[in-house]
PDB file of C-alpha atoms and ligand atoms in Angstrom:
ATOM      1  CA  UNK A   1     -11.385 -15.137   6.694  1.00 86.00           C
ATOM      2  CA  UNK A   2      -9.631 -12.172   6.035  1.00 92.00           C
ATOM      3  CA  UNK A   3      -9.003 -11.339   2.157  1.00 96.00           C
ATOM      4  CA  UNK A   4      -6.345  -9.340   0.866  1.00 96.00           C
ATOM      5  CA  UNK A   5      -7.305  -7.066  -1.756  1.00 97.00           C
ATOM      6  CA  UNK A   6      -5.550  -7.050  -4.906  1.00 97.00           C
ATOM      7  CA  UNK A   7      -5.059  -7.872  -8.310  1.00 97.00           C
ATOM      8  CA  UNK A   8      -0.900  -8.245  -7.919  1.00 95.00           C
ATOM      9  CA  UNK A   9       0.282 -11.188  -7.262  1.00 92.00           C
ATOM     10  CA  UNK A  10       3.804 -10.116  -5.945  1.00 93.00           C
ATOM     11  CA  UNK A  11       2.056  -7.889  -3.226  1.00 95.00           C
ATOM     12  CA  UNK A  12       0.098 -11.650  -2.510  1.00 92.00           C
ATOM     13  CA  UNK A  13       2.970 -14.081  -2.210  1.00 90.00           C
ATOM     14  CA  UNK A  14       4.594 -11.002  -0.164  1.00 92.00           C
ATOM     15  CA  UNK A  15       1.291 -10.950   2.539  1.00 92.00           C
ATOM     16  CA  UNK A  16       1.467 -14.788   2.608  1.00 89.00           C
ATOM     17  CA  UNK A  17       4.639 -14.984   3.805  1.00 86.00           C
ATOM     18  CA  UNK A  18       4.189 -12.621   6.319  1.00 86.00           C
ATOM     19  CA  UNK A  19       0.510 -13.383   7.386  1.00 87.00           C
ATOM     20  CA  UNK A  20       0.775 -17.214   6.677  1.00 76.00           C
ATOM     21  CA  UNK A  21      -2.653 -19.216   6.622  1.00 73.00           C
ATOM     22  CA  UNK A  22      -4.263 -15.396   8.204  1.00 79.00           C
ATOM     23  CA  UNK A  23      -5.104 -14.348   4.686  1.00 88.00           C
ATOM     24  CA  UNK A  24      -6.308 -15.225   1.222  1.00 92.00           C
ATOM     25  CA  UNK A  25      -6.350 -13.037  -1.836  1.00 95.00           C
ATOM     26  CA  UNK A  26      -9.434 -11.196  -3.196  1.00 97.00           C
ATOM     27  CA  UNK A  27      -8.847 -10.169  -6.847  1.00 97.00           C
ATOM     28  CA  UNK A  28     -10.991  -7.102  -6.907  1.00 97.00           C
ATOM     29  CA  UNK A  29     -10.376  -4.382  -8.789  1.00 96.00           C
ATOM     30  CA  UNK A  30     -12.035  -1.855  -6.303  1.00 96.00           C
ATOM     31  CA  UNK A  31     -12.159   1.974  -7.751  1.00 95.00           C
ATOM     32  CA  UNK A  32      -8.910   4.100  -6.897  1.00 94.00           C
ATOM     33  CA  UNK A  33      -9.849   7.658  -6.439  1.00 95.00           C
ATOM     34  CA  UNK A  34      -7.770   9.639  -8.078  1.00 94.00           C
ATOM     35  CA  UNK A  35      -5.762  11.771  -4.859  1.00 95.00           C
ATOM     36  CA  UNK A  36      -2.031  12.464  -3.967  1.00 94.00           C
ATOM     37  CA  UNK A  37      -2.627  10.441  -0.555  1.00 97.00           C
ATOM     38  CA  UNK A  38      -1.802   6.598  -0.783  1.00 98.00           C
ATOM     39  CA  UNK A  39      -4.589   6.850   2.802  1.00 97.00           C
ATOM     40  CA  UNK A  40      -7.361   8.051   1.310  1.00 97.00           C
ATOM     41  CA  UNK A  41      -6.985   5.487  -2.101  1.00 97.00           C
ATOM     42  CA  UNK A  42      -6.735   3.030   0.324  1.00 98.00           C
ATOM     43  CA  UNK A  43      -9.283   3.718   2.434  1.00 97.00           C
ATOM     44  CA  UNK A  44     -12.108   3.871   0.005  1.00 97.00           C
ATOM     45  CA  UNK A  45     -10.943   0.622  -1.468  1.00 97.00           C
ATOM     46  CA  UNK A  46     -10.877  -1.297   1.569  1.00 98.00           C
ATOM     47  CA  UNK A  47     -14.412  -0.122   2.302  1.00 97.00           C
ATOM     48  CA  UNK A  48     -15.710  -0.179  -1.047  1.00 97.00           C
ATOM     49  CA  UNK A  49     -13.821  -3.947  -1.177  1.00 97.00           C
ATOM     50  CA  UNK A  50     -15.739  -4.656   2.412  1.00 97.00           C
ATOM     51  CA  UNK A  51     -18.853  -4.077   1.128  1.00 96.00           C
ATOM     52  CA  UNK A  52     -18.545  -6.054  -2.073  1.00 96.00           C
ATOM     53  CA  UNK A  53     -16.972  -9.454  -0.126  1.00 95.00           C
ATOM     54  CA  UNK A  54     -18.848  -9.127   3.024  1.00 96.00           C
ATOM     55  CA  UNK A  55     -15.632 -10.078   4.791  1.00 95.00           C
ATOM     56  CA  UNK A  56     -12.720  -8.499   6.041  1.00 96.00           C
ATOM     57  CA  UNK A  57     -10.704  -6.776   3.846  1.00 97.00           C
ATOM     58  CA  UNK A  58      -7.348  -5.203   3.442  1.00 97.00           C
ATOM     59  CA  UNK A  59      -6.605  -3.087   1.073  1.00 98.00           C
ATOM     60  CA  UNK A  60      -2.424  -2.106  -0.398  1.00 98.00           C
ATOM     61  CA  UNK A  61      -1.872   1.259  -2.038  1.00 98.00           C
ATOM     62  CA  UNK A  62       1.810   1.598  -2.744  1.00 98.00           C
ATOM     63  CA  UNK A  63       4.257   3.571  -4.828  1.00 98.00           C
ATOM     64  CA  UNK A  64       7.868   4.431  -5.862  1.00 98.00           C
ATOM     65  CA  UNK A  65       8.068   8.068  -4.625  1.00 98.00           C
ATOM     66  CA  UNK A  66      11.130  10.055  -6.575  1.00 98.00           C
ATOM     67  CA  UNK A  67      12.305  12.730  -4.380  1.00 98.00           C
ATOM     68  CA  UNK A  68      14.132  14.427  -7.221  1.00 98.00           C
ATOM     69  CA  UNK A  69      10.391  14.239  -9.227  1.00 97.00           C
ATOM     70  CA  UNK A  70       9.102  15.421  -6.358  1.00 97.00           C
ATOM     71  CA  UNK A  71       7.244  12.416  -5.283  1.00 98.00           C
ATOM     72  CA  UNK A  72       6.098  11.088  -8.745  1.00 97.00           C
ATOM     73  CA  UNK A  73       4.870   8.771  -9.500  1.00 98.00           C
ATOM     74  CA  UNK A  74       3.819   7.908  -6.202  1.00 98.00           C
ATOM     75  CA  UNK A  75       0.045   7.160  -5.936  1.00 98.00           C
ATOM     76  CA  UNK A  76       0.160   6.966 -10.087  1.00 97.00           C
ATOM     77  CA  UNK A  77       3.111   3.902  -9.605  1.00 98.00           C
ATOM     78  CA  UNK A  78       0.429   1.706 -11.486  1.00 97.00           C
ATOM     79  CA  UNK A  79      -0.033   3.743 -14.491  1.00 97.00           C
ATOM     80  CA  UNK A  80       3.446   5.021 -14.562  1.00 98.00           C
ATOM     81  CA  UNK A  81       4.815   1.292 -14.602  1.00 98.00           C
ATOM     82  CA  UNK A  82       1.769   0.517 -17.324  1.00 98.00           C
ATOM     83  CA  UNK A  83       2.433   3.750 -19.822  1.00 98.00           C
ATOM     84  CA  UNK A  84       6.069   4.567 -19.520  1.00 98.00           C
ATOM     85  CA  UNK A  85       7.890   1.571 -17.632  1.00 98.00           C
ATOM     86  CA  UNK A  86      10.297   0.873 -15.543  1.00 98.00           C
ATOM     87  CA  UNK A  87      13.200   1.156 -17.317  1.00 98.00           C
ATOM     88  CA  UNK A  88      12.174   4.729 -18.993  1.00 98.00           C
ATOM     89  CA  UNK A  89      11.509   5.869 -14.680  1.00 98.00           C
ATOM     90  CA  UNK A  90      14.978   4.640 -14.291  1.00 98.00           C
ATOM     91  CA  UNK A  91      15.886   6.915 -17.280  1.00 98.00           C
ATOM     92  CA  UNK A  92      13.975   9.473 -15.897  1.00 97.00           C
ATOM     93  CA  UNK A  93      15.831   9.571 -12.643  1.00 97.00           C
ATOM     94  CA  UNK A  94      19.227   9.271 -14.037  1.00 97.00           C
ATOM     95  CA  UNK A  95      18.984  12.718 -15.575  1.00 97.00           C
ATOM     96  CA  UNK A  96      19.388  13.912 -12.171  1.00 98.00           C
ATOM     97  CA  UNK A  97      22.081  14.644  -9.282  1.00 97.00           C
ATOM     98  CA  UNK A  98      19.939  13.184  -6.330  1.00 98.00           C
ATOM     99  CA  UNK A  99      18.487   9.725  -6.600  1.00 98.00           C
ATOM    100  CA  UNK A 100      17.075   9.491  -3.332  1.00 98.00           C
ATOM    101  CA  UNK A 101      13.580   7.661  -3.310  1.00 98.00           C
ATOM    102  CA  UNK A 102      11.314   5.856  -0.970  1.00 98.00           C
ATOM    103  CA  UNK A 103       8.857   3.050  -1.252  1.00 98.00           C
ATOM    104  CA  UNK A 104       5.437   3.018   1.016  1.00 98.00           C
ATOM    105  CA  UNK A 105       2.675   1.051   1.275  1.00 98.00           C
ATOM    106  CA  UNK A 106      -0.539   1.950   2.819  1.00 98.00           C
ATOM    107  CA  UNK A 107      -3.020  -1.044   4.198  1.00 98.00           C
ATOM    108  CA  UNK A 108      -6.305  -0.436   5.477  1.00 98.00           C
ATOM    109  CA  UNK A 109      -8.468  -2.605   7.039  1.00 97.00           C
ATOM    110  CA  UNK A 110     -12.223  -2.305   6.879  1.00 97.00           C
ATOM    111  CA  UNK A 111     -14.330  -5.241   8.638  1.00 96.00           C
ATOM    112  CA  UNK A 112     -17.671  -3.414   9.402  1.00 94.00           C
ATOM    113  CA  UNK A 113     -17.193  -2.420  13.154  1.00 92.00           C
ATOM    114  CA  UNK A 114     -15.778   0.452  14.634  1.00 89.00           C
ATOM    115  CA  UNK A 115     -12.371   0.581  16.501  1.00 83.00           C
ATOM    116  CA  UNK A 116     -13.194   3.242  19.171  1.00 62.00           C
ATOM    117  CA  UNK A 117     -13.044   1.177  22.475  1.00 55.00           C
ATOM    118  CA  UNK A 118     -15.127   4.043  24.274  1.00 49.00           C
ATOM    119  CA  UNK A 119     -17.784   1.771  26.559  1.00 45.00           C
ATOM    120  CA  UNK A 120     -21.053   3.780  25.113  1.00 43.00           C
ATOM    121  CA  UNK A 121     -20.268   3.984  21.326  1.00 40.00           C
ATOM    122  CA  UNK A 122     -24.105   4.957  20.980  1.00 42.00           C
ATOM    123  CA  UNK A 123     -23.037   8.335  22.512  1.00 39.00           C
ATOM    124  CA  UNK A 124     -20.274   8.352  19.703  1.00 39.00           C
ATOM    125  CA  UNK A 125     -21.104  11.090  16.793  1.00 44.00           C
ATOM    126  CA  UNK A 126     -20.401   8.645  13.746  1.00 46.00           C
ATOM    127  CA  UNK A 127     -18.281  11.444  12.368  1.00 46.00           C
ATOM    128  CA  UNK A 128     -15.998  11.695  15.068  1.00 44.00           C
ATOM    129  CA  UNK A 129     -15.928   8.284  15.200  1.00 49.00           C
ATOM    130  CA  UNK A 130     -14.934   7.214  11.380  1.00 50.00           C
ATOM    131  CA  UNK A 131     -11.902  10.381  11.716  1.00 51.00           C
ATOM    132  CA  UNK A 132     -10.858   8.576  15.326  1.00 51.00           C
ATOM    133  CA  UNK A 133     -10.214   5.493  13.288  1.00 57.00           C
ATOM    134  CA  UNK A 134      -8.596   6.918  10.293  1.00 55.00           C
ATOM    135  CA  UNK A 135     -11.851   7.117   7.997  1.00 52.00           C
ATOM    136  CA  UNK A 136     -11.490   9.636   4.959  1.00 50.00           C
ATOM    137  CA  UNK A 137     -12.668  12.788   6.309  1.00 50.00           C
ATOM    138  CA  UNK A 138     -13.811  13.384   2.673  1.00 51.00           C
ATOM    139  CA  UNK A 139     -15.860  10.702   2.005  1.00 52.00           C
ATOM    140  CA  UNK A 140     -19.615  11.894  -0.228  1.00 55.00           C
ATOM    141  CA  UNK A 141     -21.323   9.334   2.100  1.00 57.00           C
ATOM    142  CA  UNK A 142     -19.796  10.653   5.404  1.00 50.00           C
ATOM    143  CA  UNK A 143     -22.965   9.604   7.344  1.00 49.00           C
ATOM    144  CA  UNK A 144     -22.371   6.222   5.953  1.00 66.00           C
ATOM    145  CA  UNK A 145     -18.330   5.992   6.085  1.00 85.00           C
ATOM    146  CA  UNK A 146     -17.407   2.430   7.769  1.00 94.00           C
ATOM    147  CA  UNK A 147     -14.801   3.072   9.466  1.00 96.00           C
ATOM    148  CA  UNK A 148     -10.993   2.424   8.487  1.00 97.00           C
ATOM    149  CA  UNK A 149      -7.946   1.895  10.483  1.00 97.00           C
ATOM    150  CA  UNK A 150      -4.561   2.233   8.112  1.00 98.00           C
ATOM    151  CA  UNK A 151      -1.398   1.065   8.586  1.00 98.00           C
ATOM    152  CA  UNK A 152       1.629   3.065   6.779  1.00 98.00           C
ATOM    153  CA  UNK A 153       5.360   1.740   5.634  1.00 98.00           C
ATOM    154  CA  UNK A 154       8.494   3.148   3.750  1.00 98.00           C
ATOM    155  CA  UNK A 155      11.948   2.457   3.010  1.00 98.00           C
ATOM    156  CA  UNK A 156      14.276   4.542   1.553  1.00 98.00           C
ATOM    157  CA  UNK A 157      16.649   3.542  -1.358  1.00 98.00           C
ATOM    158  CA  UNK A 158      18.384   4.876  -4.269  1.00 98.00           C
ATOM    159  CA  UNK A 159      17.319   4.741  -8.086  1.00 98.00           C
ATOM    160  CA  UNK A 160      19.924   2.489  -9.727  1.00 98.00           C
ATOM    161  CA  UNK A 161      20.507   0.837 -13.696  1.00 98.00           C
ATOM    162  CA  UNK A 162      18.225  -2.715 -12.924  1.00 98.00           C
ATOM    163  CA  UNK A 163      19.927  -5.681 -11.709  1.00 98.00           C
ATOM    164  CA  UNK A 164      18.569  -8.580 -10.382  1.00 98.00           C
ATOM    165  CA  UNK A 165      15.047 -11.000 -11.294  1.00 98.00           C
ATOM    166  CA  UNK A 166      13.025 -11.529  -8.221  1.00 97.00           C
ATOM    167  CA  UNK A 167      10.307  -8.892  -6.982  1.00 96.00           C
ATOM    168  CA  UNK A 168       8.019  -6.989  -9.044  1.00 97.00           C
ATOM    169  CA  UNK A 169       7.343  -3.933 -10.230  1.00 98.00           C
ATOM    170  CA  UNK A 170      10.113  -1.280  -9.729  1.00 98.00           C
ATOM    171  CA  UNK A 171      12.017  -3.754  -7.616  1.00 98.00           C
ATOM    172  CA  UNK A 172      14.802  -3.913 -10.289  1.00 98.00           C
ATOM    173  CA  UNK A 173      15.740  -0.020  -9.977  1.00 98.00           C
ATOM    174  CA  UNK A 174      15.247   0.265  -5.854  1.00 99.00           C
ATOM    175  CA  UNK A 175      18.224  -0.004  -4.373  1.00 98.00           C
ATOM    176  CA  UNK A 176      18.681  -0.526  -0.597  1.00 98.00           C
ATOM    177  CA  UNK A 177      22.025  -0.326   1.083  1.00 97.00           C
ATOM    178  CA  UNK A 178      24.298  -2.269  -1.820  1.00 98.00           C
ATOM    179  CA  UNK A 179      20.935  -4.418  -2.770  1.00 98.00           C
ATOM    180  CA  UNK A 180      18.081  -3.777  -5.132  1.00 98.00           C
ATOM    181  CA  UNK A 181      14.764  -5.208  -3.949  1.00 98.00           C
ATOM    182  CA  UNK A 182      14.444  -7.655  -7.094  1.00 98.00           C
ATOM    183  CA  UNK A 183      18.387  -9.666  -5.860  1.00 98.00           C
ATOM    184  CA  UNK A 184      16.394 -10.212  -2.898  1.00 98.00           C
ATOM    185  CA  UNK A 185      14.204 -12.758  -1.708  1.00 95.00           C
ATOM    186  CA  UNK A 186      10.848 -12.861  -0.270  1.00 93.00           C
ATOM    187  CA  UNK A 187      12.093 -12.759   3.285  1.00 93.00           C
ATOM    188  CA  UNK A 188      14.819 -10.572   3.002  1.00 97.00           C
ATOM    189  CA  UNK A 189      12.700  -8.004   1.161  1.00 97.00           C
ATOM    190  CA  UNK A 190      10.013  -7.956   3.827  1.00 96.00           C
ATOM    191  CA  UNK A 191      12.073  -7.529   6.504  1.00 96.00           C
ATOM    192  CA  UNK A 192      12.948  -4.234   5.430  1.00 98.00           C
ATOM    193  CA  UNK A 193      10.223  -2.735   2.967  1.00 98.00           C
ATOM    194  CA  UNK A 194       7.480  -0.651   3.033  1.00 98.00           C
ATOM    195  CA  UNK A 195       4.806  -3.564   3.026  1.00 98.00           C
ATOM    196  CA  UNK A 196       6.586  -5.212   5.536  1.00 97.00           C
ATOM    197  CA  UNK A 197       6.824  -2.650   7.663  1.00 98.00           C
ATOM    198  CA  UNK A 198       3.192  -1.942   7.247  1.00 98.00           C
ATOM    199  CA  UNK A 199       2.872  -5.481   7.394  1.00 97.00           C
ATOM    200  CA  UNK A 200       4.486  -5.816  10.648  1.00 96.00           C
ATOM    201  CA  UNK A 201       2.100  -3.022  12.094  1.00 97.00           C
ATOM    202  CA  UNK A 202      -0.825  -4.598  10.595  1.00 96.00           C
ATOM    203  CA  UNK A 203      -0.241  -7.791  12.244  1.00 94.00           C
ATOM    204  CA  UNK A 204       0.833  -6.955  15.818  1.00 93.00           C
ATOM    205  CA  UNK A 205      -2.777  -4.702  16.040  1.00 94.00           C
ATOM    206  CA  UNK A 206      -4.807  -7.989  14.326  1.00 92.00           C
ATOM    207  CA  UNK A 207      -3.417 -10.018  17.033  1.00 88.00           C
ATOM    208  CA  UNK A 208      -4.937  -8.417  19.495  1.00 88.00           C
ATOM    209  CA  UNK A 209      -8.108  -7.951  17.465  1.00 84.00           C
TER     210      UNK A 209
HETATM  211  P1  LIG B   1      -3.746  -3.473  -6.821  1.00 56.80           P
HETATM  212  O1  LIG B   1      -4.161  -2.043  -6.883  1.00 56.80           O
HETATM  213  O2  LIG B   1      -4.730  -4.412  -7.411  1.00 56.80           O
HETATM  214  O3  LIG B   1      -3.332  -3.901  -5.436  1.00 56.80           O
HETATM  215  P2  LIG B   1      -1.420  -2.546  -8.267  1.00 56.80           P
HETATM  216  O4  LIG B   1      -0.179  -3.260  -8.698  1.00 56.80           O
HETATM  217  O5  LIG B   1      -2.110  -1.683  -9.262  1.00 56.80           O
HETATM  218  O6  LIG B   1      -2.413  -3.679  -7.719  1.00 56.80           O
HETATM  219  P3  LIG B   1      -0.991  -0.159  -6.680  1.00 56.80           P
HETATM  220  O7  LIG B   1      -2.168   0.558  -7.232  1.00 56.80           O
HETATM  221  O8  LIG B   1      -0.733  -0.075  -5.217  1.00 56.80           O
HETATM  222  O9  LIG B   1      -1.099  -1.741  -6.969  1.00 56.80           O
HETATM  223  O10 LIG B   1       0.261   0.283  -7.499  1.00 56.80           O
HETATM  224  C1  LIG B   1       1.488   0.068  -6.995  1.00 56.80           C
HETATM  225  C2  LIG B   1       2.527   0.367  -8.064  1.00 56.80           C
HETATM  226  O11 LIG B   1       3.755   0.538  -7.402  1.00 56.80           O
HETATM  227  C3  LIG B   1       2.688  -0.777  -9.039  1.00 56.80           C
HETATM  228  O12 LIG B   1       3.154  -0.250 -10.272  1.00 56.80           O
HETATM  229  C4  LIG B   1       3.770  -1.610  -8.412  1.00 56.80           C
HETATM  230  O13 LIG B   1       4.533  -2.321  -9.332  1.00 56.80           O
HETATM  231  C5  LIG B   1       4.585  -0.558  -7.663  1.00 56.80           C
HETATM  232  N1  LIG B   1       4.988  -1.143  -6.383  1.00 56.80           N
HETATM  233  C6  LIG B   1       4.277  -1.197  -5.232  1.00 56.80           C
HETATM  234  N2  LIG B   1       4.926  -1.901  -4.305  1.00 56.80           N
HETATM  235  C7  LIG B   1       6.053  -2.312  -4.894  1.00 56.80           C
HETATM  236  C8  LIG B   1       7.129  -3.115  -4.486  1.00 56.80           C
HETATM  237  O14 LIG B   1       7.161  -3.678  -3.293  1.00 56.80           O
HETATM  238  N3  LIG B   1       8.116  -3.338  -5.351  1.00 56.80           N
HETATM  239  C9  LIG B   1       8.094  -2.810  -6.582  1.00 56.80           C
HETATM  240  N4  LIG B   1       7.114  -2.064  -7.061  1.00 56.80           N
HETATM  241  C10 LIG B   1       6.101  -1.816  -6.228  1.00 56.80           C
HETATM  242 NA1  LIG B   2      -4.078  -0.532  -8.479  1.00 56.80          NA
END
């Protein structure tokens, strides 16, 4: 069974109606390095997660990137929506001319095996191997890095006053073409955003896996 990793349940009832019966939640808190790359978060969870379910796991990093912030909070969405809020980021980005930000979601998957399809992976140096699938290149335990393969979305929108109750998060401020993500449903919100598109990647690839 594969397990989607996380202690959200918006990002769950979002992955269930994409993946359908494919998935079920795992709420594990797995350690988020601190980094500026929503990859490498990701993929040390989804190992880390791996290791502690002995099943396969997928693992969502995502953020509210603020191009006028340049980029924050991005990877520190969590804390950002924990400490200050959403309506103070909305505050935050009002004070300025450009309003431009994206959403994106990171998954990574992380089952055990490898995904290099070369016929002799014996021959395979285990460090070219882990990079070849999108391990962290910086992992301490290199040697011992399962590999990773990651799957990356975004969507663009504008910072706007909230409006709307559905969503979580900083759904209520992300405005997409005349919409903000929270006056949307389930459905409509995946087929456009970040985890959807990730989502979407993520799925086609597991098909064939
Ligand atoms: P897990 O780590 O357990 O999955 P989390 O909510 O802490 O749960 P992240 O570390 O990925 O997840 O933090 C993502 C932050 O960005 C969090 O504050 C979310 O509310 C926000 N975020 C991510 N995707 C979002 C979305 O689709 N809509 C609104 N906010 C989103
Ligand atoms: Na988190």
């Amino acid at each position: 069974m594969l397990r989607y990793v996380t202690t959200n349940p918006g990002k769950v009832r979002e992955a269930e109606e994409y993946l359908d019966a494919a998935v079920s939640q795992l709420d594990y808190d797995y350690t988020e390095i601190q980094s500026d790359d929503l990859g490498t978060i990701a993929a040390r969870g989804a190992r880390e997660a791996y290791r502690h379910a002995g099943e396969p796991a997928l693992v969502d990093d995502a953020g509210l990137f603020v191009r006028a912030l340049d980029g924050f909070p991005g990877p520190y969405s969590s804390y950002a929506e924990d400490t200050i809020g959403v309506e103070r980021t909305w505050e935050l980005a009002r004070e300025e001319d450009d309003r431009a930000a994206s959403f994106r979601c990171v998954l990574a998957y992380c089952d055990g095996e490898g995904f290099d399809a070369s016929p002799d992976p014996v021959d395979v140096d285990d460090r070219v191997a882990a990079a070849a699938a999108g391990a962290d290149p910086e992992a301490d335990d290199e040697r011992e890095a399962l590999p990773v393969k990651l799957f990356e979305g975004r969507v663009r929108g504008t910072l706007v006053e909230p409006r709307g109750e559905g969503g979580f998060g900083f759904d209520p401020i992300f405005e997409h073409e005349g919409t903000t993500f929270a006056e949307m449903d389930e459905a409509e919100k995946n087929a456009i955003s970040h985890r959807g598109r990730a989502l979407a990647k993520f799925a086609e690839w597991f098909a064939e896996r």
